[in-house]
Phi, psi and omega in degrees: 000141183275138174269132177294143180279123180282332180290332182292330174294321180288341185268356178293140180264118182246066179214162176264131177274110186273357182291325178289322176297316180296320179299317180293320180293321181295319180295318180294318177295318177295322182292325185265326183268334179304304181298327182295330179285336183269334184291134181268106180267134167269112184294119177214158173283131185281121177222151171274106183285154177295147181255132178229161186281320184230071179287152175266144181287137178230085182296329180287342180299337180273357181290163180274345187259011184275157175268124186233130175245126181247139177230118183276176185300323185271008177091005178288136183251136182232138173251114192058252180246000184262130176287132182226157168280144180306329177293328182274353182298320185298315182294323181294322180290319178298317177298321181291321180292326181289340176265016172091020174288153179299143182272053175213140179242133180257126182251121176249101181250140176297142188286347178258002181285156179289148179298327181298328176292320179291316177298321180294315180299315178298320177296318176298322178294319180291324177299332179283355179093010179263121178256347181264099178242133176240134178263122183272131183224170177251157179284129176285144176283141179260000000 
């Protein structure tokens, strides 16, 4: 009859090897955070743009130095990324033009916002002496 070897039980390794766990965690972090660092985000205020059938292309609208007014669904007004009161919009636009900004304003209005908010923003732009106003829209699906 064979006797069990007592030495074989003493030689068992009773610990968890964390190097494999660390390697998997590193791969997951690299997989999720790596692409986020590479993606070039244009910082913009999120609005649902109106959809039209035949929009005109505006390549300068994607530039970083443009003056942009965003109007959200609930009527909040933003100049570039800063929330402003509609009354203060005129002065901000004048200041931007005096620092060499383009004499054109792009208005990005939510499709569900009230017309009065958009009209008030357009009026403030005109009071600043800007006659060139472009409304940013999306292409409608056919």
